[in-house]
Coordinates of C-alpha atoms and ligand atoms in Angstrom, one line a residue:
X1 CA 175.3 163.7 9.2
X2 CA 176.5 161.7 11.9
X3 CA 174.0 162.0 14.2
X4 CA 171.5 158.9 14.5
X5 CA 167.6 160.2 13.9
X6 CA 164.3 159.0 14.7
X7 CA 160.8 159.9 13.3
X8 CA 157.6 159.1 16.2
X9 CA 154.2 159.7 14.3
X10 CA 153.8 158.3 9.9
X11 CA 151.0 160.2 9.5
X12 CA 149.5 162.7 6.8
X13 CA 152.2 164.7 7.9
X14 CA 155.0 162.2 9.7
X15 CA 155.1 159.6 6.3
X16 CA 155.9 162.4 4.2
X17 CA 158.8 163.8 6.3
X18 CA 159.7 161.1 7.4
X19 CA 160.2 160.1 3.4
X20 CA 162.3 163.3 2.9
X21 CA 164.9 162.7 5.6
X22 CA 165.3 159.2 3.6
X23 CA 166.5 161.2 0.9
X24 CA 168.7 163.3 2.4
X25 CA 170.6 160.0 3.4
X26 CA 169.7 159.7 6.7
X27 CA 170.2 156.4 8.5
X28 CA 166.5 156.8 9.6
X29 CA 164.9 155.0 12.6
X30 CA 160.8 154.6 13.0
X31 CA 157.7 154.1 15.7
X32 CA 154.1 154.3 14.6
X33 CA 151.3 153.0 17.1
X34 CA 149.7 151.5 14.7
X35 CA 152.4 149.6 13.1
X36 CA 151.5 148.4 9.3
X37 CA 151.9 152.0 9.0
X38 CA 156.1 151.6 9.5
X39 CA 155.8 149.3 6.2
X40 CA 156.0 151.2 3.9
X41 CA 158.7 153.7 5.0
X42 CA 160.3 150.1 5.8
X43 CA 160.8 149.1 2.2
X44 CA 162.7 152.1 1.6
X45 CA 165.2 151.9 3.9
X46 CA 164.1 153.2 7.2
X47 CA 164.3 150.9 10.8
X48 CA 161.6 149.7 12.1
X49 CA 161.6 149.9 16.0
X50 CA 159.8 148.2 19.4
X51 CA 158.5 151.4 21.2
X52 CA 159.5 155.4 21.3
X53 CA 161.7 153.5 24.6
X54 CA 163.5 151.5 22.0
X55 CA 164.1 154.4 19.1
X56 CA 165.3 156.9 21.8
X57 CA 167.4 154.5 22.7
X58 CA 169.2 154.1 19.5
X59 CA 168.6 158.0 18.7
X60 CA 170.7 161.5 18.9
X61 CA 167.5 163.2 17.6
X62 CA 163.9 162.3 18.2
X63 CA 161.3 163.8 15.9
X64 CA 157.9 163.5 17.0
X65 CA 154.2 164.1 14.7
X66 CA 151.6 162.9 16.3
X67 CA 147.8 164.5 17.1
X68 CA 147.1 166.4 20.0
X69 CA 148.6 167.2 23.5
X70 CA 148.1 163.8 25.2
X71 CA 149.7 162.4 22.3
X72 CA 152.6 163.6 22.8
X73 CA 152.4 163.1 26.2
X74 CA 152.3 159.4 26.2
X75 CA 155.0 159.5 23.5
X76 CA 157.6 160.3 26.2
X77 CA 155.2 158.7 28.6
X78 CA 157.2 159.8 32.1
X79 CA 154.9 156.5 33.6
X80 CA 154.7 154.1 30.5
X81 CA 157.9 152.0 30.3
X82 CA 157.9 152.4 26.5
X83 CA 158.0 155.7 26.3
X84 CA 160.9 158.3 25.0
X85 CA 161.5 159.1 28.7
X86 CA 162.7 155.4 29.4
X87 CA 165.3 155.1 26.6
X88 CA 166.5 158.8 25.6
X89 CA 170.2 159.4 26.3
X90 CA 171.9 161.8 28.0
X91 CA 172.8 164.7 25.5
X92 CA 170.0 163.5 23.0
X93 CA 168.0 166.2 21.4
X94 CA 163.7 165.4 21.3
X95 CA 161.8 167.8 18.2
X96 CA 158.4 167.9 19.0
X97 CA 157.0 168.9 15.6
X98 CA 153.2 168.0 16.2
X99 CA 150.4 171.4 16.9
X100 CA 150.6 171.1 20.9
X101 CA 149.6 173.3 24.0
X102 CA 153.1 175.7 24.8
X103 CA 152.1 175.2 28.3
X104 CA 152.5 171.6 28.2
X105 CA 155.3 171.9 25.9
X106 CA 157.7 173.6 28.8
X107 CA 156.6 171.1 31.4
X108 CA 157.9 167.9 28.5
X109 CA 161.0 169.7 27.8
X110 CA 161.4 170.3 32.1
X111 CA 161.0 166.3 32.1
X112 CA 163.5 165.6 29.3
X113 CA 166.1 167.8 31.2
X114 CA 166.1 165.5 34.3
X115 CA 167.2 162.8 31.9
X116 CA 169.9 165.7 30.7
X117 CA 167.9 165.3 26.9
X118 CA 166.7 168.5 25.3
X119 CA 163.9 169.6 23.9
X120 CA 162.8 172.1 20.7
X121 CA 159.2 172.5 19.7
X122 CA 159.2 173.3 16.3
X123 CA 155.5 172.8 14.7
X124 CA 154.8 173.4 10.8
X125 CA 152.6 174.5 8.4
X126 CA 152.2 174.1 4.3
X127 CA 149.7 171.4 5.0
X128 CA 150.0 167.3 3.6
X129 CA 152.1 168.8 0.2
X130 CA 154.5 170.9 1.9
X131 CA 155.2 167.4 4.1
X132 CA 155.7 165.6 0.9
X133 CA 157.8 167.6 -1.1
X134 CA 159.9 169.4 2.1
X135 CA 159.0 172.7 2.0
X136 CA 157.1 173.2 5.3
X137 CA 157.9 176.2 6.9
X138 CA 159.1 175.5 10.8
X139 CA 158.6 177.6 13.7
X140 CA 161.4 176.8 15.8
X141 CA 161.1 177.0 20.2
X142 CA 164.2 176.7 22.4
X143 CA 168.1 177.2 22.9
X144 CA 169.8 178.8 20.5
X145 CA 172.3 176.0 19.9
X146 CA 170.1 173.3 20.3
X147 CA 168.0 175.1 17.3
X148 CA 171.7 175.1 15.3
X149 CA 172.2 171.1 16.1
X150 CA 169.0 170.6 14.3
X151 CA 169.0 173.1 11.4
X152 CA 170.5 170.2 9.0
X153 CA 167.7 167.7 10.1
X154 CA 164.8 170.4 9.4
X155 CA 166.4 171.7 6.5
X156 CA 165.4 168.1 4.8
X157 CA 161.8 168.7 5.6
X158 CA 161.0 172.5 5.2
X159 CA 162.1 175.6 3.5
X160 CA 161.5 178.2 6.3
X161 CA 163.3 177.5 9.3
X162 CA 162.7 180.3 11.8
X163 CA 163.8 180.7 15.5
X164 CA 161.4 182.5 16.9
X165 CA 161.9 182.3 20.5
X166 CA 162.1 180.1 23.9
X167 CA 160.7 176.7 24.0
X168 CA 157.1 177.1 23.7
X169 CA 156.8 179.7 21.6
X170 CA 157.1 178.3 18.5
X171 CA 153.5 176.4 19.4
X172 CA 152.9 180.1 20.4
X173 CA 153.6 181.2 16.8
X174 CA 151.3 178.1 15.1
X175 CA 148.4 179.2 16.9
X176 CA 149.1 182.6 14.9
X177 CA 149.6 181.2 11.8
X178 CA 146.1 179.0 13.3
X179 CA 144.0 182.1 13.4
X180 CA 144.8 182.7 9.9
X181 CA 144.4 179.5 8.5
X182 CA 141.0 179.4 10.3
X183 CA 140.5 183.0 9.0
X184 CA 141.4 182.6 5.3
X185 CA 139.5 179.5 5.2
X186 CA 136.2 181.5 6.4
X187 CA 136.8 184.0 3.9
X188 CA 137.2 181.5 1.0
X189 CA 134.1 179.9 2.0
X190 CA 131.7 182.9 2.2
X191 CA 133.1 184.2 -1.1
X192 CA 132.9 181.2 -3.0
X193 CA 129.4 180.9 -2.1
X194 CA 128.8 184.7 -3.0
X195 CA 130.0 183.8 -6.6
X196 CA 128.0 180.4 -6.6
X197 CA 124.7 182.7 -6.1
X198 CA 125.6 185.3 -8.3
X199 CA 125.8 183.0 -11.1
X200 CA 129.9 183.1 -11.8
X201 CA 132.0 180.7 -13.7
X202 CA 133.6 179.1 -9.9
X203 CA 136.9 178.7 -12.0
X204 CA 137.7 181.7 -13.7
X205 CA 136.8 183.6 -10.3
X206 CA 139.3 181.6 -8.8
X207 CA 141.9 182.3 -11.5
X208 CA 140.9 185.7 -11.3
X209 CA 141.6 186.6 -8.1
X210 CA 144.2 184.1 -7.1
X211 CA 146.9 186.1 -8.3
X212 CA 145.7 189.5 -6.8
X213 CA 145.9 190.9 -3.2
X214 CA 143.0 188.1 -2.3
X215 CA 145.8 185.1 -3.3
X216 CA 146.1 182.6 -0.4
X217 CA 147.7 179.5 0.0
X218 CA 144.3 178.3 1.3
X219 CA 142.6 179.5 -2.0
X220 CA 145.0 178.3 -4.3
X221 CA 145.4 174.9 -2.4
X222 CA 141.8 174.2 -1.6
X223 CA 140.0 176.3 -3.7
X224 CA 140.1 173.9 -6.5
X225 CA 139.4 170.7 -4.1
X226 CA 135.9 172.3 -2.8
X227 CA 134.7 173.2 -6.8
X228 CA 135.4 169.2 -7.0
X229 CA 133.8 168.5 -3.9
X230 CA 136.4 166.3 -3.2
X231 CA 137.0 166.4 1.1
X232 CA 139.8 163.9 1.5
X233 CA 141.8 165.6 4.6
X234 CA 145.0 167.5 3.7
X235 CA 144.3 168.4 7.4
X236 CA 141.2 166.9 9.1
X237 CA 138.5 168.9 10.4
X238 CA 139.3 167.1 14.3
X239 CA 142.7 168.3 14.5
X240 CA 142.3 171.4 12.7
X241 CA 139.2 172.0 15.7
X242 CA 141.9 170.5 18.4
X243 CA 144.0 173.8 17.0
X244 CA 141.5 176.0 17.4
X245 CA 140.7 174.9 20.7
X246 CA 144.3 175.5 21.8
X247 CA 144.0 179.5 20.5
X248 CA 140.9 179.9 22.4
X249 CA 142.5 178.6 25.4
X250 CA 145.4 180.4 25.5
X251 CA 143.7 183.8 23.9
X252 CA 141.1 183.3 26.8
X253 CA 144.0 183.4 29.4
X254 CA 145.8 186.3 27.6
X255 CA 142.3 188.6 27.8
X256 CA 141.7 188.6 24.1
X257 CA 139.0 188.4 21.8
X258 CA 138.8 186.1 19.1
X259 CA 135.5 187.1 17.5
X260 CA 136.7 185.0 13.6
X261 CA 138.0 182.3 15.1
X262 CA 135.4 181.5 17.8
X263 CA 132.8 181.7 14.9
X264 CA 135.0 179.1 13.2
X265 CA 135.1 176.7 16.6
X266 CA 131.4 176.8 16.3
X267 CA 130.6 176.3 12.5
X268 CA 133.4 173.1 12.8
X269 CA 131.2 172.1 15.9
X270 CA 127.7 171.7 13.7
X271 CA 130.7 169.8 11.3
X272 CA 131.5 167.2 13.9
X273 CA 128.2 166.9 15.2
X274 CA 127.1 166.2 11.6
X275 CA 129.9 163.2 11.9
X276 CA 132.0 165.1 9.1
X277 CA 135.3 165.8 11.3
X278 CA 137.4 163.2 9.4
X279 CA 136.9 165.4 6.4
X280 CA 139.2 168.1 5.3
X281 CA 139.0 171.7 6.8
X282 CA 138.1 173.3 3.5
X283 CA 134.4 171.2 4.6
X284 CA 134.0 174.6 6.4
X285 CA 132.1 175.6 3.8
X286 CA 129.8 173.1 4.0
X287 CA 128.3 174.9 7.3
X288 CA 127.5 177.7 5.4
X289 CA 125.9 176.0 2.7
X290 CA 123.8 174.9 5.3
X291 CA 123.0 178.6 6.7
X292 CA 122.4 179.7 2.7
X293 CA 120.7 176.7 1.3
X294 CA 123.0 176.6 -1.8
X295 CA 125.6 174.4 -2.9
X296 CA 128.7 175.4 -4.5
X297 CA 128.1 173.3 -8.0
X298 CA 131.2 173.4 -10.2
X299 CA 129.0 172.0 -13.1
X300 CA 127.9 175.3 -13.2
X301 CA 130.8 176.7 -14.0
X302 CA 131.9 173.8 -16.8
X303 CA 134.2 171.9 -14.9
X304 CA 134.4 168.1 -13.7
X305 CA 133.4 166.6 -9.9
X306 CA 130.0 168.4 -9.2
X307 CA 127.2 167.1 -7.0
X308 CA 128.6 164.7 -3.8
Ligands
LIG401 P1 147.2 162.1 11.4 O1 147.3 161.8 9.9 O2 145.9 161.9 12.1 O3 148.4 161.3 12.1 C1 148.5 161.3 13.5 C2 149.7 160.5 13.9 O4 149.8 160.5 15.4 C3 149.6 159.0 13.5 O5 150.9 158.5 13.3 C4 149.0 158.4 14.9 O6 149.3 157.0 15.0 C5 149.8 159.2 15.9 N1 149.2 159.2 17.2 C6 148.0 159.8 17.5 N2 147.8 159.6 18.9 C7 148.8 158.8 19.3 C8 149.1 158.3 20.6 N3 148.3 158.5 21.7 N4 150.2 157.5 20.7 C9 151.1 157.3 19.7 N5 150.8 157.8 18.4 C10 149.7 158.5 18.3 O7 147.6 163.6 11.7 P2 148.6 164.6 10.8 O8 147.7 165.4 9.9 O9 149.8 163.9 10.4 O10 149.0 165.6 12.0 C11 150.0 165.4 12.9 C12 150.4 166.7 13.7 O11 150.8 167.7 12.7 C13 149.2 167.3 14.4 O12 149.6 167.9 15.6 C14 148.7 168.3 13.4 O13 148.0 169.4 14.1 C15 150.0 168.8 12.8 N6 149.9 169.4 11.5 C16 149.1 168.9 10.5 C17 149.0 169.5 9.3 C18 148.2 168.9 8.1 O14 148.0 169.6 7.1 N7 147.8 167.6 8.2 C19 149.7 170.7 9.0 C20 150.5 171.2 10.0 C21 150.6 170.6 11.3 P3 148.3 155.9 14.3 O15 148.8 155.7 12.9 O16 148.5 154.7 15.2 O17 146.9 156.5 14.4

């Protein structure tokens, strides 16, 4: 553990893993734009700092969590003085763990190597939980070594680690596991509603068939949140859409058709339109409630949290 890290990005996501590498001992340096957000992870030991300029500066490894592709772009910020770009040292490893375009991802990790920094793209998935209790599972871009250097780091925030290529293709392999997040989530939603209008008891379906061949993480994670109508993000409808967006992109350029997940793009779109994309992604449903005229009433089935 002698390496100095940094964590860019307390988010949903960020806070929590930032939390873990806390306690796995690391002598932890933070940024957040916003900065009341660095508080927190303040009082328990972490470093505040100025600017990603500033932490890169005191940094062997920069971990980065934040939204979308521009995001990360003016994180290392090639043109903004406070940006990684302007303090990274030679040798330094950056860890771009936010859901970003693998295009854009080989163009930041050309940049970094003009400074003589590296870059990995290793995105995650296992949702706001697997960020808080460190078992995300971590699809890991770029050189093989580089990928060793930071097993010990990403070993503190996920279970899985998994090299699954060149840089860029571990974005590559989120927009898989994207399709099937999107997918599963379509699938929960259209069945639930089946057993709302059929008259079933919502809980013992779910306890039915969770542990069968129609189990999902999605199902046994939000399941239960949309019989309590309770849409707090895990993962908010905007970025999960910004995910989407990037799979329709890049399946567009590759010639293939994406006739689930463009479905999903669209029922999202009435979402946001409707001004619901800070809710969760599980709100999916809520389109097709909209399309059936019924609403999935847990009441109905005896438990707590209906109507909303
Ligand atoms: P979030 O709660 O909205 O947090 C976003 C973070 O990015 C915040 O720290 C935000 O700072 C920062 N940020 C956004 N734009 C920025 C900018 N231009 N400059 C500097 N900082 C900026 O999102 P999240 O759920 O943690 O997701 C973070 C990443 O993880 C995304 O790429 C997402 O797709 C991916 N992911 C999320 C989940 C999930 O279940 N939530 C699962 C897998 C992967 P402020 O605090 O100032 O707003």
């Amino acid at each position: 553990m002698t390496e100095t890290v940094g964590f860019i990005g307390l988010g949903i996501m960020g806070r929590g893993m930032a939390r873990n590498l806390l306690k796995a001992g690391y002598d932890l340096r933070v940024w957040n734009r916003t900065a009341s957000r660095m508080d927190p992870l303040a009082a328990e030991g972490a470093r505040p700092t100025r600017d990603p300029a500033d932490l890169a500066a005191q940094c062997d490894l920069i971990l980065i969590c934040v939204s979308d592709t521009p995001d990360v772009e003016a994180v290392i910020a090639g043109d903004d003085p406070r940006g990684v770009l302007h303090g990274v040292r030679p040798g330094a490893l950056v860890i771009d763990m936010s859901t970003i375009s693998p295009h854009a991802t080989r163009a930041f990790g050309a940049r970094l190597a003009e400074k003589g920094a590296y870059l990995l793209d290793a995105p995650v998935s296992g949702g706001s939980e697997g960020a808080a209790h460190g078992t995300l599972s971590i699809m890991v871009g770029g050189a093989a070594e580089q990928v060793e250097r930071a097993r010990p780091v990403l070993q503190a925030l996920g279970k899985t680690i998994t090299h699954v290529g060149g840089l860029g293709d571990g974005q590559m392999v989120k927009l898989v596991n994207q399709i099937l997040v999107v997918g599963h989530a379509l699938a929960m939603s259209e069945a639930l509603l089946f057993a709302q209008a059929g008259g079933l008891d919502l809980r013992k379906t779910l306890d039915a068939v969770l542990p069968g061949a129609a189990g999902s993480w999605m199902l046994a994670n939000r399941g239960p949140q949309i019989l309590d109508r309770d849409w707090r993000p895990g993962f908010t409808i905007d970025l999960q859409q910004k995910d989407v967006r990037l799979v329709l992109g890049a399946a567009d350029q590759l010639g293939v058709p994406m006739l689930a997940t463009g479905l999903v793009f669209q029922l999202y779109r009435t979402l946001q339109a409707a001004g619901l994309g800070a809710e969760g992604n599980h709100a999916l449903i809520k389109a097709l409630e909209r399309l059936a005229g019924i609403e999935i009433q847990a009441a109905v089935a005896g438990g707590p949290g209906q109507g909303g």
